[in-house]
PDB file of C-alpha atoms in Angstrom:
ATOM      1  CA  ALA U 191      -9.554   2.656 -28.015  1.00 52.00           C
ATOM      2  CA  GLY U 192      -5.831   3.055 -27.474  1.00 63.00           C
ATOM      3  CA  GLU U 193      -3.750   4.097 -24.535  1.00 71.00           C
ATOM      4  CA  GLN U 194      -4.535   7.405 -22.861  1.00 72.00           C
ATOM      5  CA  VAL U 195      -2.146   8.944 -20.356  1.00 77.00           C
ATOM      6  CA  VAL U 196      -3.315  11.605 -17.928  1.00 77.00           C
ATOM      7  CA  GLU U 197      -0.800  13.335 -15.685  1.00 80.00           C
ATOM      8  CA  ILE U 198      -2.146  15.208 -12.690  1.00 79.00           C
ATOM      9  CA  ALA U 199       0.480  17.631 -11.446  1.00 80.00           C
ATOM     10  CA  THR U 200      -1.596  20.241  -9.586  1.00 84.00           C
ATOM     11  CA  LEU U 201      -4.253  20.175  -6.902  1.00 86.00           C
ATOM     12  CA  GLU U 202      -6.618  21.986  -9.260  1.00 89.00           C
ATOM     13  CA  ALA U 203      -6.215  19.254 -11.886  1.00 85.00           C
ATOM     14  CA  ALA U 204      -6.784  16.547  -9.284  1.00 85.00           C
ATOM     15  CA  LEU U 205      -9.973  18.232  -8.077  1.00 88.00           C
ATOM     16  CA  ALA U 206     -11.335  18.959 -11.557  1.00 87.00           C
ATOM     17  CA  GLU U 207     -14.783  17.561 -12.253  1.00 85.00           C
ATOM     18  CA  ALA U 208     -14.932  14.570 -14.553  1.00 79.00           C
ATOM     19  CA  ARG U 209     -16.146  15.198 -18.086  1.00 79.00           C
ATOM     20  CA  PRO U 210     -18.233  12.809 -20.179  1.00 74.00           C
ATOM     21  CA  GLY U 211     -15.891  10.263 -21.701  1.00 74.00           C
ATOM     22  CA  ASP U 212     -13.122  11.077 -19.207  1.00 80.00           C
ATOM     23  CA  ARG U 213     -11.204   7.807 -18.831  1.00 77.00           C
ATOM     24  CA  PHE U 214      -9.631   9.098 -15.641  1.00 82.00           C
ATOM     25  CA  ALA U 215     -12.990   9.879 -13.965  1.00 84.00           C
ATOM     26  CA  ILE U 216     -12.965   6.852 -11.668  1.00 84.00           C
ATOM     27  CA  PRO U 217      -9.366   7.231 -10.419  1.00 84.00           C
ATOM     28  CA  ARG U 218      -9.903  11.015  -9.953  1.00 84.00           C
ATOM     29  CA  CYS U 219     -13.040  10.361  -7.847  1.00 85.00           C
ATOM     30  CA  VAL U 220     -11.276   7.650  -5.862  1.00 85.00           C
ATOM     31  CA  LEU U 221      -8.423  10.031  -4.995  1.00 84.00           C
ATOM     32  CA  ARG U 222     -11.053  12.319  -3.487  1.00 86.00           C
ATOM     33  CA  ILE U 223     -13.020   9.547  -1.752  1.00 84.00           C
ATOM     34  CA  CYS U 224      -9.855   8.183  -0.127  1.00 83.00           C
ATOM     35  CA  GLY U 225      -9.024  11.685   1.130  1.00 83.00           C
ATOM     36  CA  LEU U 226      -5.701  11.782  -0.677  1.00 83.00           C
ATOM     37  CA  VAL U 227      -6.831  14.824  -2.651  1.00 85.00           C
ATOM     38  CA  ARG U 228      -9.022  17.544  -1.130  1.00 87.00           C
ATOM     39  CA  GLU U 229      -9.249  21.315  -0.981  1.00 90.00           C
ATOM     40  CA  GLY U 230      -6.474  22.996   0.942  1.00 90.00           C
ATOM     41  CA  ILE U 231      -3.971  20.134   1.110  1.00 88.00           C
ATOM     42  CA  ASP U 232      -0.357  20.377   0.102  1.00 88.00           C
ATOM     43  CA  LEU U 233      -0.381  17.978  -2.849  1.00 84.00           C
ATOM     44  CA  ARG U 234       3.408  17.924  -3.055  1.00 84.00           C
ATOM     45  CA  ALA U 235       3.654  16.824   0.611  1.00 85.00           C
ATOM     46  CA  VAL U 236       1.052  14.078   0.092  1.00 80.00           C
ATOM     47  CA  LEU U 237       2.900  12.776  -2.958  1.00 80.00           C
ATOM     48  CA  GLU U 238       6.276  12.925  -1.216  1.00 83.00           C
ATOM     49  CA  ALA U 239       4.844  10.911   1.693  1.00 80.00           C
ATOM     50  CA  MET U 240       3.810   8.270  -0.853  1.00 76.00           C
ATOM     51  CA  GLY U 241       7.280   8.048  -2.351  1.00 81.00           C
ATOM     52  CA  GLY U 242       7.118  10.900  -4.837  1.00 79.00           C
ATOM     53  CA  GLY U 243       3.933  10.217  -6.727  1.00 79.00           C
ATOM     54  CA  VAL U 244       1.311   7.705  -7.693  1.00 80.00           C
ATOM     55  CA  GLU U 245       0.814   6.011 -11.036  1.00 82.00           C
ATOM     56  CA  ILE U 246      -2.628   4.564 -11.615  1.00 82.00           C
ATOM     57  CA  GLU U 247      -3.011   2.351 -14.658  1.00 82.00           C
ATOM     58  CA  THR U 248      -6.368   0.838 -15.497  1.00 81.00           C
ATOM     59  CA  ALA U 249      -7.665  -1.269 -18.358  1.00 79.00           C
ATOM     60  CA  VAL U 250     -11.169  -2.552 -19.037  1.00 76.00           C
ATOM     61  CA  ASP U 251     -11.928  -4.816 -21.945  1.00 80.00           C
ATOM     62  CA  THR U 252     -15.718  -4.683 -21.831  1.00 78.00           C
ATOM     63  CA  PRO U 253     -17.914  -2.491 -23.991  1.00 76.00           C
ATOM     64  CA  VAL U 254     -19.149   0.771 -22.470  1.00 73.00           C
ATOM     65  CA  GLY U 255     -22.706   0.306 -21.264  1.00 75.00           C
ATOM     66  CA  SER U 256     -22.481  -3.495 -21.272  1.00 79.00           C
ATOM     67  CA  GLY U 257     -24.152  -3.749 -17.885  1.00 77.00           C
ATOM     68  CA  LEU U 258     -21.423  -6.044 -16.565  1.00 77.00           C
ATOM     69  CA  GLY U 259     -20.494  -3.722 -13.698  1.00 77.00           C
ATOM     70  CA  SER U 260     -16.948  -3.101 -14.860  1.00 80.00           C
ATOM     71  CA  SER U 261     -17.036   0.522 -13.654  1.00 82.00           C
ATOM     72  CA  SER U 262     -18.040  -0.540 -10.151  1.00 85.00           C
ATOM     73  CA  ILE U 263     -15.428  -3.270 -10.060  1.00 86.00           C
ATOM     74  CA  LEU U 264     -12.759  -0.869 -11.324  1.00 84.00           C
ATOM     75  CA  ALA U 265     -13.717   1.740  -8.724  1.00 86.00           C
ATOM     76  CA  ALA U 266     -13.560  -0.811  -5.909  1.00 89.00           C
ATOM     77  CA  ALA U 267     -10.164  -2.079  -7.073  1.00 89.00           C
ATOM     78  CA  VAL U 268      -8.707   1.440  -7.256  1.00 87.00           C
ATOM     79  CA  VAL U 269     -10.125   2.317  -3.801  1.00 88.00           C
ATOM     80  CA  HIS U 270      -8.558  -0.848  -2.363  1.00 90.00           C
ATOM     81  CA  ALA U 271      -5.178  -0.158  -3.960  1.00 88.00           C
ATOM     82  CA  LEU U 272      -5.004   3.486  -2.877  1.00 84.00           C
ATOM     83  CA  LEU U 273      -6.095   2.733   0.683  1.00 86.00           C
ATOM     84  CA  ARG U 274      -3.417   0.046   0.941  1.00 87.00           C
ATOM     85  CA  LEU U 275      -0.864   2.472  -0.485  1.00 80.00           C
ATOM     86  CA  ALA U 276      -1.914   5.033   2.121  1.00 77.00           C
ATOM     87  CA  GLY U 277      -1.509   2.417   4.879  1.00 79.00           C
ATOM     88  CA  ARG U 278      -5.197   2.178   5.741  1.00 80.00           C
TER      89      ARG U 278
END
């Protein structure tokens, strides 16, 4: 379906609810689950502590709704990567 780039530059954008078809829904939720993004934080300070920012690139080559669990696997992989990045 082609490459889609999403840049999150504000706390409001990071906290925005996922929309149907939002390819960044899983990484956005993982940022919240890992506690890297939450109400009232200084996003700039969090990003500076992580070296200036975070780039999350994902790719899934299975059909949507295939039942193969690719969304769950992707979510787990992103959680693992962000927790390691955060030193947890």
